[in-house]
Short mmCIF file of C-alpha atoms and ligand atoms in Angstrom, two decimals:
data_model
loop_
_atom_site.label_atom_id
_atom_site.label_comp_id
_atom_site.label_asym_id
_atom_site.label_seq_id
_atom_site.Cartn_x
_atom_site.Cartn_y
_atom_site.Cartn_z
CA MET A 1 60.80 -0.03 70.43
CA GLU A 2 59.77 3.16 72.18
CA SER A 3 58.54 5.34 69.37
CA TYR A 4 57.64 5.71 65.73
CA ASP A 5 61.00 7.38 65.05
CA ALA A 6 62.88 4.57 66.77
CA LEU A 7 60.99 2.00 64.70
CA LEU A 8 61.80 3.83 61.47
CA ALA A 9 65.46 4.24 62.48
CA SER A 10 65.72 0.53 63.25
CA ILE A 11 64.98 -0.37 59.62
CA ALA A 12 66.97 2.43 57.97
CA PRO A 13 69.42 1.47 55.21
CA VAL A 14 73.01 0.92 56.27
CA ALA A 15 76.02 2.63 54.66
CA GLY A 16 76.66 1.43 51.14
CA GLN A 17 73.17 0.07 50.57
CA ASN A 18 71.04 1.24 47.68
CA THR A 19 67.98 3.06 48.92
CA ARG A 20 64.47 3.90 47.76
CA THR A 21 62.69 7.03 48.96
CA ILE A 22 59.18 6.19 50.08
CA LEU A 23 56.56 8.93 49.66
CA ASP A 24 53.23 9.25 51.45
CA PRO A 25 50.53 8.69 48.77
CA ALA A 26 48.22 11.15 50.55
CA THR A 27 50.63 14.10 50.67
CA GLY A 28 53.78 13.36 48.73
CA ALA A 29 55.82 13.86 51.92
CA VAL A 30 58.84 11.63 52.49
CA VAL A 31 57.98 8.74 54.80
CA GLY A 32 61.50 7.34 54.93
CA GLN A 33 64.29 5.55 53.10
CA ALA A 34 64.02 1.85 52.43
CA PRO A 35 67.00 -0.35 51.69
CA VAL A 36 67.01 -1.98 48.26
CA HIS A 37 68.48 -5.39 48.88
CA THR A 38 70.43 -7.25 46.22
CA LEU A 39 70.62 -10.80 44.95
CA GLU A 40 73.66 -11.23 47.21
CA ASP A 41 71.53 -10.18 50.21
CA LEU A 42 68.95 -12.73 49.10
CA GLU A 43 71.58 -15.48 48.97
CA GLN A 44 72.71 -14.65 52.49
CA ALA A 45 69.16 -14.61 53.82
CA ILE A 46 68.36 -17.98 52.26
CA ALA A 47 71.61 -19.50 53.56
CA SER A 48 70.90 -18.24 57.08
CA ALA A 49 67.29 -19.48 56.96
CA ALA A 50 68.46 -22.90 55.73
CA GLU A 51 71.00 -23.14 58.52
CA ALA A 52 68.48 -22.20 61.21
CA GLN A 53 65.72 -24.50 59.94
CA PRO A 54 66.67 -27.91 61.43
CA ALA A 55 66.86 -26.59 65.00
CA TRP A 56 63.57 -24.72 64.58
CA ALA A 57 61.91 -27.87 63.26
CA ALA A 58 63.40 -29.90 66.11
CA ALA A 59 62.11 -27.41 68.70
CA GLY A 60 58.64 -28.91 68.27
CA HIS A 61 55.14 -27.51 68.02
CA ASP A 62 54.86 -26.29 71.62
CA ALA A 63 58.02 -24.20 71.48
CA ARG A 64 57.13 -22.80 68.08
CA SER A 65 53.62 -21.93 69.23
CA ALA A 66 54.99 -20.18 72.29
CA ALA A 67 57.38 -18.14 70.13
CA LEU A 68 54.56 -17.11 67.80
CA LEU A 69 52.42 -16.05 70.75
CA ARG A 70 55.30 -13.92 72.04
CA ALA A 71 55.63 -12.44 68.55
CA ALA A 72 51.91 -11.55 68.66
CA ASP A 73 52.54 -9.78 71.97
CA ALA A 74 55.38 -7.84 70.34
CA VAL A 75 53.05 -6.71 67.55
CA GLU A 76 50.55 -5.52 70.16
CA ARG A 77 53.27 -3.70 72.13
CA ASN A 78 54.24 -1.82 68.96
CA ALA A 79 50.77 -1.59 67.46
CA GLU A 80 50.42 2.17 67.29
CA GLU A 81 53.87 2.75 65.73
CA LEU A 82 53.22 0.02 63.18
CA ALA A 83 49.79 1.46 62.33
CA GLN A 84 51.24 4.96 61.89
CA LEU A 85 53.91 3.70 59.51
CA LEU A 86 51.42 1.58 57.58
CA SER A 87 49.09 4.55 57.26
CA ARG A 88 51.84 6.85 55.96
CA GLU A 89 53.31 4.36 53.53
CA GLN A 90 50.22 2.57 52.25
CA GLY A 91 47.84 5.51 52.65
CA LYS A 92 45.09 3.70 54.53
CA PRO A 93 43.54 5.65 57.41
CA LEU A 94 44.29 4.74 61.00
CA ASN A 95 40.59 4.21 61.69
CA GLY A 96 37.83 2.20 60.04
CA PRO A 97 38.78 -1.26 58.75
CA ASN A 98 42.24 0.07 57.94
CA ALA A 99 45.69 0.48 59.56
CA ARG A 100 44.90 -0.25 63.22
CA PHE A 101 42.59 -3.02 62.08
CA GLU A 102 45.38 -4.50 59.91
CA VAL A 103 47.90 -4.49 62.74
CA GLY A 104 45.30 -6.07 65.04
CA ALA A 105 44.71 -8.75 62.41
CA CYS A 106 48.45 -9.52 62.38
CA ALA A 107 48.32 -10.38 66.08
CA ALA A 108 45.08 -12.34 65.66
CA TRP A 109 46.43 -14.43 62.77
CA LEU A 110 49.66 -15.14 64.65
CA ARG A 111 47.70 -16.34 67.67
CA THR A 112 45.43 -18.55 65.62
CA ALA A 113 48.35 -20.07 63.71
CA ALA A 114 50.03 -20.70 67.07
CA THR A 115 47.05 -22.44 68.64
CA THR A 116 45.45 -24.33 65.73
CA VAL A 117 45.94 -28.07 66.21
CA LEU A 118 47.06 -30.31 63.37
CA GLU A 119 47.21 -33.93 64.53
CA PRO A 120 48.50 -36.80 62.40
CA GLU A 121 45.54 -38.54 60.82
CA THR A 122 45.02 -42.31 60.93
CA VAL A 123 43.71 -43.00 57.44
CA VAL A 124 43.37 -46.79 57.66
CA ASP A 125 43.61 -49.01 60.74
CA ASP A 126 41.99 -52.34 59.89
CA GLY A 127 44.20 -54.81 61.72
CA THR A 128 46.51 -55.48 58.78
CA THR A 129 47.30 -51.95 57.57
CA ARG A 130 47.93 -48.94 59.71
CA ALA A 131 48.43 -45.83 57.58
CA GLU A 132 48.97 -42.44 59.14
CA LEU A 133 49.23 -39.06 57.44
CA HIS A 134 51.75 -36.65 58.95
CA TYR A 135 52.83 -33.16 57.90
CA ARG A 136 56.60 -32.59 58.01
CA PRO A 137 58.41 -29.25 57.62
CA ILE A 138 59.20 -28.27 54.04
CA GLY A 139 62.40 -26.30 54.73
CA VAL A 140 62.77 -22.66 53.74
CA VAL A 141 59.61 -20.91 52.55
CA GLY A 142 59.66 -17.82 50.31
CA ALA A 143 56.89 -15.26 50.94
CA ILE A 144 56.16 -12.71 48.20
CA GLY A 145 53.51 -10.11 48.89
CA PRO A 146 51.59 -7.12 47.47
CA TRP A 147 51.18 -3.50 48.61
CA ASN A 148 47.50 -3.40 49.55
CA TRP A 149 47.56 -5.22 52.92
CA PRO A 150 51.33 -5.55 53.26
CA MET A 151 51.56 -6.44 56.95
CA MET A 152 48.54 -8.70 57.22
CA ILE A 153 49.34 -10.69 54.09
CA THR A 154 52.94 -11.18 55.23
CA ILE A 155 51.61 -12.66 58.47
CA TRP A 156 49.16 -14.87 56.54
CA GLN A 157 52.15 -16.30 54.71
CA ILE A 158 54.74 -16.62 57.45
CA ALA A 159 52.73 -17.51 60.57
CA PRO A 160 51.70 -20.99 59.33
CA ALA A 161 55.12 -21.45 57.70
CA LEU A 162 56.95 -20.89 60.98
CA ARG A 163 54.41 -22.83 63.02
CA MET A 164 55.01 -25.90 60.84
CA GLY A 165 58.77 -25.84 61.43
CA ASN A 166 59.87 -23.97 58.34
CA THR A 167 61.99 -20.86 58.24
CA ALA A 168 61.07 -17.98 55.94
CA VAL A 169 62.43 -15.31 53.60
CA VAL A 170 59.98 -12.48 52.87
CA LYS A 171 60.05 -10.31 49.72
CA PRO A 172 57.72 -7.32 50.14
CA SER A 173 56.37 -5.14 47.35
CA LYS A 174 58.67 -2.26 46.44
CA MET A 175 55.68 0.03 47.07
CA THR A 176 55.42 -0.83 50.77
CA PRO A 177 58.77 -2.17 52.00
CA LEU A 178 58.92 -0.10 55.20
CA SER A 179 55.73 -1.62 56.63
CA VAL A 180 57.04 -5.14 56.15
CA LEU A 181 60.58 -4.35 57.31
CA ALA A 182 59.16 -2.81 60.49
CA LEU A 183 56.77 -5.70 61.10
CA ILE A 184 59.57 -8.23 60.77
CA LYS A 185 61.84 -6.20 62.99
CA VAL A 186 59.16 -6.33 65.67
CA LEU A 187 58.53 -10.08 65.22
CA ASN A 188 62.25 -10.75 65.46
CA GLU A 189 62.31 -9.17 68.92
CA GLU A 190 60.81 -12.49 70.01
CA LEU A 191 61.69 -15.09 67.40
CA PRO A 192 64.94 -17.10 67.46
CA GLU A 193 67.69 -15.69 65.32
CA GLY A 194 67.87 -16.77 61.72
CA ILE A 195 64.37 -18.12 61.18
CA LEU A 196 62.75 -15.03 59.62
CA HIS A 197 64.37 -12.76 57.04
CA VAL A 198 63.22 -9.93 54.82
CA VAL A 199 64.78 -8.96 51.51
CA ALA A 200 63.32 -5.71 50.20
CA GLY A 201 64.51 -5.93 46.64
CA ASP A 202 63.00 -5.40 43.25
CA ARG A 203 61.04 -7.80 41.09
CA HIS A 204 64.18 -9.71 40.01
CA VAL A 205 64.83 -10.54 43.68
CA GLY A 206 61.31 -12.00 43.84
CA ALA A 207 61.93 -13.91 40.62
CA ARG A 208 65.15 -15.40 42.01
CA LEU A 209 63.39 -16.35 45.25
CA ALA A 210 60.77 -18.19 43.20
CA GLU A 211 63.38 -20.23 41.32
CA HIS A 212 65.97 -20.72 44.06
CA PRO A 213 66.78 -24.40 44.65
CA ALA A 214 67.00 -23.96 48.43
CA ILE A 215 63.42 -22.65 48.63
CA GLY A 216 60.93 -25.47 49.16
CA LYS A 217 57.72 -23.53 48.82
CA VAL A 218 56.57 -20.11 47.68
CA MET A 219 53.62 -18.37 49.25
CA PHE A 220 52.62 -15.76 46.69
CA THR A 221 49.95 -13.08 46.88
CA GLY A 222 49.70 -10.66 44.00
CA SER A 223 48.44 -10.31 40.47
CA THR A 224 47.48 -13.23 38.27
CA ALA A 225 50.14 -12.12 35.75
CA ALA A 226 52.94 -12.33 38.34
CA GLY A 227 51.47 -15.62 39.58
CA ARG A 228 51.93 -17.12 36.12
CA GLU A 229 55.56 -15.94 36.13
CA ILE A 230 56.11 -17.59 39.49
CA ILE A 231 54.67 -20.87 38.26
CA ARG A 232 57.22 -20.75 35.43
CA SER A 233 60.15 -19.76 37.69
CA SER A 234 59.35 -22.51 40.15
CA ALA A 235 58.94 -25.25 37.54
CA ASP A 236 62.56 -26.41 37.36
CA THR A 237 62.64 -27.23 41.07
CA VAL A 238 58.99 -28.43 41.22
CA LYS A 239 58.35 -26.08 44.11
CA ARG A 240 55.20 -26.18 46.15
CA LEU A 241 53.11 -23.05 45.58
CA THR A 242 50.20 -21.34 47.25
CA LEU A 243 48.91 -18.68 44.87
CA GLU A 244 46.48 -16.00 46.05
CA LEU A 245 45.96 -14.01 42.86
CA GLY A 246 43.72 -11.35 41.44
CA GLY A 247 39.98 -11.28 41.76
CA ASN A 248 36.96 -9.41 40.43
CA ASP A 249 34.31 -10.47 42.90
CA ALA A 250 30.61 -10.49 42.05
CA GLY A 251 27.77 -9.90 44.49
CA ILE A 252 24.17 -10.83 43.70
CA VAL A 253 21.34 -9.01 45.46
CA LEU A 254 18.23 -11.20 45.32
CA PRO A 255 14.78 -9.59 44.93
CA ASP A 256 13.82 -10.24 48.56
CA ALA A 257 16.79 -8.33 50.02
CA ASN A 258 16.19 -5.19 52.08
CA PRO A 259 18.16 -2.38 50.40
CA GLN A 260 18.38 -0.21 53.47
CA SER A 261 19.61 -2.92 55.83
CA ILE A 262 22.31 -4.21 53.46
CA ALA A 263 23.64 -0.87 52.19
CA GLN A 264 26.34 -0.38 54.83
CA ASP A 265 27.71 -3.92 54.46
CA LEU A 266 27.59 -3.68 50.68
CA PHE A 267 29.57 -0.46 50.89
CA TRP A 268 32.33 -1.91 53.06
CA GLY A 269 32.37 -5.11 51.03
CA ALA A 270 33.31 -2.98 48.03
CA PHE A 271 35.25 -0.08 49.49
CA ILE A 272 37.34 -1.63 52.27
CA ASN A 273 40.88 -0.26 51.98
CA THR A 274 39.46 2.17 49.40
CA GLY A 275 38.72 -0.77 47.12
CA GLN A 276 42.34 -2.00 47.05
CA THR A 277 41.41 -5.42 48.29
CA CYS A 278 41.66 -8.68 46.38
CA ALA A 279 38.41 -10.10 47.73
CA ALA A 280 36.38 -6.88 47.57
CA LEU A 281 33.03 -6.64 45.87
CA LYS A 282 33.81 -5.40 42.38
CA ARG A 283 30.61 -6.11 40.42
CA LEU A 284 27.18 -5.78 42.00
CA TYR A 285 24.23 -7.50 40.31
CA VAL A 286 20.90 -6.17 41.56
CA HIS A 287 17.42 -7.40 40.68
CA ASP A 288 15.39 -5.00 38.60
CA SER A 289 12.64 -4.77 41.25
CA ILE A 290 14.93 -3.20 43.87
CA TYR A 291 17.63 -1.74 41.62
CA ASP A 292 16.75 1.91 42.19
CA ALA A 293 16.34 1.45 45.94
CA VAL A 294 19.76 -0.23 46.26
CA CYS A 295 21.35 2.55 44.21
CA THR A 296 19.75 5.20 46.41
CA GLU A 297 20.74 3.57 49.70
CA LEU A 298 24.31 2.84 48.61
CA THR A 299 24.75 6.38 47.34
CA ALA A 300 23.67 7.76 50.70
CA VAL A 301 26.21 5.58 52.51
CA ALA A 302 29.03 6.39 50.07
CA LYS A 303 28.44 10.15 50.32
CA ALA A 304 28.70 10.01 54.12
CA MET A 305 32.13 8.34 54.26
CA PRO A 306 35.03 10.72 54.97
CA MET A 307 38.06 10.33 52.69
CA GLY A 308 41.38 12.02 53.33
CA ILE A 309 44.82 11.80 54.90
CA GLY A 310 45.18 8.57 56.84
CA LEU A 311 46.63 10.12 59.97
CA ASP A 312 43.49 12.26 60.40
CA GLU A 313 41.43 10.26 62.89
CA ASN A 314 38.14 11.15 61.15
CA ASN A 315 38.87 9.52 57.82
CA VAL A 316 37.86 6.00 56.86
CA LEU A 317 38.84 6.10 53.18
CA GLY A 318 42.31 7.04 51.93
CA PRO A 319 44.17 7.60 48.67
CA LEU A 320 45.13 4.99 46.12
CA GLN A 321 48.54 3.70 47.08
CA ASN A 322 50.27 4.65 43.83
CA LYS A 323 49.91 6.60 40.61
CA ALA A 324 49.66 3.52 38.40
CA GLN A 325 46.65 2.25 40.34
CA TYR A 326 45.08 5.71 40.35
CA ASP A 327 45.40 5.86 36.56
CA VAL A 328 43.78 2.44 36.14
CA VAL A 329 40.75 3.52 38.17
CA ALA A 330 40.44 6.96 36.56
CA THR A 331 40.74 5.56 33.03
CA LEU A 332 38.17 2.81 33.58
CA VAL A 333 35.64 5.14 35.23
CA GLU A 334 36.03 7.74 32.48
CA ALA A 335 35.58 5.08 29.80
CA ALA A 336 32.45 3.85 31.58
CA ARG A 337 31.07 7.39 31.70
CA ASP A 338 31.82 7.86 28.00
CA SER A 339 29.98 4.63 27.23
CA GLY A 340 26.79 6.12 28.69
CA ALA A 341 26.88 4.64 32.19
CA ARG A 342 25.41 6.83 34.96
CA ILE A 343 27.73 8.02 37.76
CA LEU A 344 25.65 8.06 40.95
CA THR A 345 28.40 9.59 43.07
CA GLY A 346 32.13 10.25 42.75
CA GLY A 347 34.00 10.05 39.47
CA ASN A 348 35.30 13.62 39.53
CA PRO A 349 38.66 13.71 41.28
CA ASP A 350 39.84 17.16 42.28
CA PRO A 351 42.89 17.92 40.09
CA GLU A 352 44.13 20.44 42.66
CA GLN A 353 44.16 17.97 45.54
CA PRO A 354 47.60 16.53 46.30
CA GLY A 355 47.86 12.78 46.69
CA TYR A 356 46.23 9.95 44.77
CA PHE A 357 42.69 10.53 46.01
CA TYR A 358 39.91 9.13 43.88
CA PRO A 359 36.40 9.58 45.29
CA ALA A 360 34.22 6.61 46.19
CA THR A 361 32.38 6.07 42.90
CA LEU A 362 29.13 4.22 42.12
CA ILE A 363 28.22 3.58 38.49
CA ALA A 364 24.71 2.53 37.46
CA ASP A 365 23.16 1.44 34.16
CA ILE A 366 26.39 -0.10 32.97
CA ASP A 367 26.72 -3.03 30.58
CA ASN A 368 28.15 -6.27 31.86
CA ASP A 369 30.85 -6.25 29.19
CA ASN A 370 32.12 -2.78 30.10
CA PRO A 371 35.86 -2.92 31.01
CA LEU A 372 35.04 -1.39 34.41
CA VAL A 373 33.11 -4.62 35.05
CA THR A 374 35.36 -7.16 33.37
CA GLU A 375 38.81 -5.90 34.42
CA GLU A 376 40.26 -5.90 37.94
CA GLN A 377 40.04 -2.20 38.66
CA PHE A 378 41.31 -2.56 42.29
CA GLY A 379 40.07 0.81 43.50
CA PRO A 380 37.10 2.75 44.91
CA ALA A 381 34.59 2.16 42.11
CA LEU A 382 31.61 -0.15 42.04
CA PRO A 383 29.58 -0.86 38.89
CA ILE A 384 25.96 -1.82 39.62
CA ILE A 385 24.43 -4.04 36.96
CA ARG A 386 20.70 -4.69 36.59
CA TYR A 387 19.38 -8.23 36.14
CA SER A 388 15.92 -9.70 35.71
CA THR A 389 16.38 -13.45 36.35
CA VAL A 390 18.62 -15.15 38.88
CA ASP A 391 19.90 -17.43 36.12
CA ASP A 392 21.13 -14.36 34.24
CA ALA A 393 22.81 -13.00 37.36
CA VAL A 394 24.60 -16.30 38.02
CA GLN A 395 25.69 -16.53 34.41
CA MET A 396 27.11 -12.98 34.47
CA ALA A 397 28.81 -13.52 37.82
CA ASN A 398 30.50 -16.69 36.53
CA ALA A 399 31.52 -15.27 33.16
CA LEU A 400 35.04 -14.14 34.10
CA ASP A 401 38.18 -16.28 34.38
CA VAL A 402 38.80 -15.28 38.01
CA GLY A 403 36.90 -16.48 41.06
CA LEU A 404 38.28 -15.39 44.42
CA GLY A 405 35.17 -14.40 46.38
CA ALA A 406 31.49 -13.77 45.69
CA SER A 407 28.43 -12.90 47.75
CA VAL A 408 24.67 -13.35 47.82
CA TRP A 409 22.38 -10.88 49.58
CA SER A 410 18.94 -12.08 50.66
CA THR A 411 16.56 -12.41 53.59
CA ASP A 412 15.97 -16.07 52.64
CA PRO A 413 18.94 -18.18 53.86
CA ALA A 414 17.94 -21.26 51.82
CA ALA A 415 17.58 -19.27 48.59
CA ALA A 416 20.92 -17.57 49.25
CA ARG A 417 22.66 -20.93 49.77
CA ASP A 418 21.17 -22.29 46.56
CA VAL A 419 22.58 -19.38 44.59
CA ALA A 420 25.90 -19.58 46.48
CA ALA A 421 26.33 -23.20 45.41
CA ARG A 422 26.12 -22.14 41.76
CA LEU A 423 28.84 -19.47 41.97
CA GLN A 424 32.37 -20.22 40.83
CA ALA A 425 34.43 -18.69 43.63
CA GLY A 426 36.69 -19.91 46.42
CA THR A 427 34.47 -18.27 49.06
CA VAL A 428 30.82 -17.22 48.78
CA TRP A 429 29.66 -14.98 51.60
CA ILE A 430 26.00 -14.49 52.48
CA ASN A 431 24.91 -10.97 53.46
CA LYS A 432 28.53 -9.89 53.80
CA HIS A 433 31.57 -9.75 51.54
CA GLY A 434 35.27 -10.23 52.13
CA ALA A 435 35.02 -11.24 55.79
CA VAL A 436 38.14 -13.35 56.33
CA ASP A 437 38.67 -15.34 59.51
CA PRO A 438 41.93 -16.98 60.64
CA ARG A 439 40.02 -20.22 61.42
CA VAL A 440 38.29 -20.49 58.04
CA PRO A 441 40.09 -21.66 54.86
CA PHE A 442 40.52 -19.03 52.15
CA GLY A 443 41.67 -19.44 48.56
CA GLY A 444 40.74 -18.80 44.96
CA ALA A 445 38.96 -20.68 42.20
CA LYS A 446 39.83 -20.41 38.49
CA GLN A 447 42.72 -18.00 37.79
CA SER A 448 42.46 -16.47 41.26
CA GLY A 449 44.95 -19.10 42.31
CA TYR A 450 45.24 -22.38 44.15
CA GLY A 451 46.00 -23.64 47.62
CA LEU A 452 44.29 -22.69 50.86
CA GLU A 453 45.37 -20.37 53.65
CA PHE A 454 44.16 -20.20 57.30
CA GLY A 455 42.98 -22.76 59.81
CA THR A 456 44.03 -26.39 59.73
CA GLU A 457 44.04 -26.43 55.92
CA GLY A 458 46.45 -23.51 55.97
CA LEU A 459 48.84 -25.41 58.25
CA LYS A 460 48.67 -28.46 56.00
CA ALA A 461 49.71 -26.29 53.05
CA LEU A 462 52.96 -25.46 54.85
CA GLY A 463 53.90 -29.10 55.41
CA ILE A 464 54.98 -31.99 53.25
CA PRO A 465 52.41 -34.74 53.61
CA GLN A 466 54.09 -37.97 54.64
CA VAL A 467 52.37 -41.33 54.96
CA ILE A 468 53.70 -43.83 57.47
CA ASN A 469 52.34 -47.22 56.43
CA GLY A 470 53.18 -50.14 58.69
P1 NAD B 501 52.06 -7.74 41.79
O1 NAD B 501 51.76 -9.08 41.23
O2 NAD B 501 52.47 -6.66 40.86
O3 NAD B 501 53.24 -7.85 42.85
C1 NAD B 501 53.15 -8.71 43.98
C2 NAD B 501 54.54 -9.09 44.43
O4 NAD B 501 55.14 -9.95 43.46
C3 NAD B 501 55.49 -7.92 44.59
O5 NAD B 501 56.28 -8.15 45.75
C4 NAD B 501 56.33 -7.99 43.33
O6 NAD B 501 57.62 -7.43 43.48
C5 NAD B 501 56.42 -9.49 43.12
N1 NAD B 501 56.66 -9.92 41.76
C6 NAD B 501 56.21 -9.38 40.61
N2 NAD B 501 56.60 -10.10 39.56
C7 NAD B 501 57.30 -11.14 40.05
C8 NAD B 501 57.94 -12.25 39.46
N3 NAD B 501 57.98 -12.43 38.13
N4 NAD B 501 58.54 -13.16 40.27
C9 NAD B 501 58.51 -13.00 41.60
N5 NAD B 501 57.95 -11.95 42.21
C10 NAD B 501 57.34 -11.04 41.45
O7 NAD B 501 50.78 -7.35 42.64
P2 NAD B 501 50.46 -5.98 43.39
O8 NAD B 501 50.15 -4.94 42.38
O9 NAD B 501 51.50 -5.72 44.42
O10 NAD B 501 49.12 -6.38 44.19
C11 NAD B 501 47.85 -6.27 43.63
C12 NAD B 501 47.39 -7.62 43.13
O11 NAD B 501 47.44 -8.57 44.19
C13 NAD B 501 45.95 -7.62 42.67
O12 NAD B 501 45.82 -8.38 41.49
C14 NAD B 501 45.22 -8.30 43.81
O13 NAD B 501 44.00 -8.91 43.45
C15 NAD B 501 46.22 -9.30 44.26
N6 NAD B 501 45.96 -9.73 45.62
C16 NAD B 501 45.44 -10.99 45.84
C17 NAD B 501 45.15 -11.41 47.13
C18 NAD B 501 44.57 -12.76 47.40
O14 NAD B 501 44.52 -13.17 48.55
N7 NAD B 501 44.14 -13.49 46.39
C19 NAD B 501 45.38 -10.54 48.20
C20 NAD B 501 45.91 -9.27 47.94
C21 NAD B 501 46.20 -8.88 46.65
#
């Protein structure tokens, strides 16, 4: 692909297809037209993926790894065009941990999925029994994704699926179809025909994918509510599921932490992708003794971060991706203000400004049962809650029914690990938040989902365990 325009043209709807006009959330300008695929398109994609699957499985790990590495090269060849499209459609800036970072992560996750080794395991070998555990391809995998990190999450779902000898059908969010269509177009420059499909339809297309008898597994990333629907849709065919669902991550700042040295990492833990991140810091519990200092340092960092149109190279924070999400954030922050909480910075969006820009907002002196704390607000707002004993902080952090990530901030590694062990979350980071790594398993506790992605565990999740006992 030679240019941004060529990339966009390559995914344009064909004659007769229904289309959706995609608008830039920063400006309202038209980004492009996306096809709206139908249930018939879904049937064709699944049939093609099912037909291609046996040969792909038979090709073996080395050939599949080589193809995924070539696909990573293709992403890198087209990185700037992909980042531009992602920035326009999703809203995230090119710079900072945003669009270019996301495209780079796609290549990195592909490479790690290609090179991670999963050997059969000898479970028992005692002279009379020899039992080995193998992982066989499942068949056709359905991948359903959200709009916040549309390219990266698609890769998280499909790279291990393909590596393990499955073929895949992807259903992107209707908010960000162009990014995923373009990514898959680029991947398919290098992948064998028929193994990777994208069907950019509405919710009912996703629902059909989740119940379809020819789909062996669904990789789902999205809200907990949609996750429950997918569990129901998949029940009749007893489908395998990996569910990466909503979160509302807590961070606990212990009394020995240094407010100045953690402020920058706290900020990005909370505000990465303008807060539209499942495993972002959403509730910060700070010990009374350093509460004011943490508030002061965080406010200084937040005020210095440029927010604006994603294509402007200076910006590191962008708009909310859509009006519905903007309204959720605005309503929760206003309700928090009305309840008597103190807005340290932000909270006053400019009604004249086009686009769904909501300023980075810090809220102090807020009760732990305020809806801004208890609901997944999924935007650029961080409530900071005061605590006086670590037991109280742990109890408040564990009080919700979700548990994706959490973090502990301290200069004492042993104390931090002790607190980490008491937190109910799939990942607990120490002195950082939300740092995902393609080699390290990632998944939720409680209603944040089940199943692990990444690393060897992630490959296992895309295989059917088979015991050979002889
Ligand atoms: P969403 O649940 O509304 O939609 C996600 C996808 O599911 C979309 O493609 C949508 O069309 C599809 N979908 C919706 N209902 C469906 C159904 N009944 N059957 C099949 N498909 C269906 O989520 P969203 O608003 O796009 O994304 C934000 C949510 O995603 C947040 O809750 C966030 O925490 C979560 N998320 C979680 C992770 C994680 O790794 N745990 C990562 C990113 C986002």
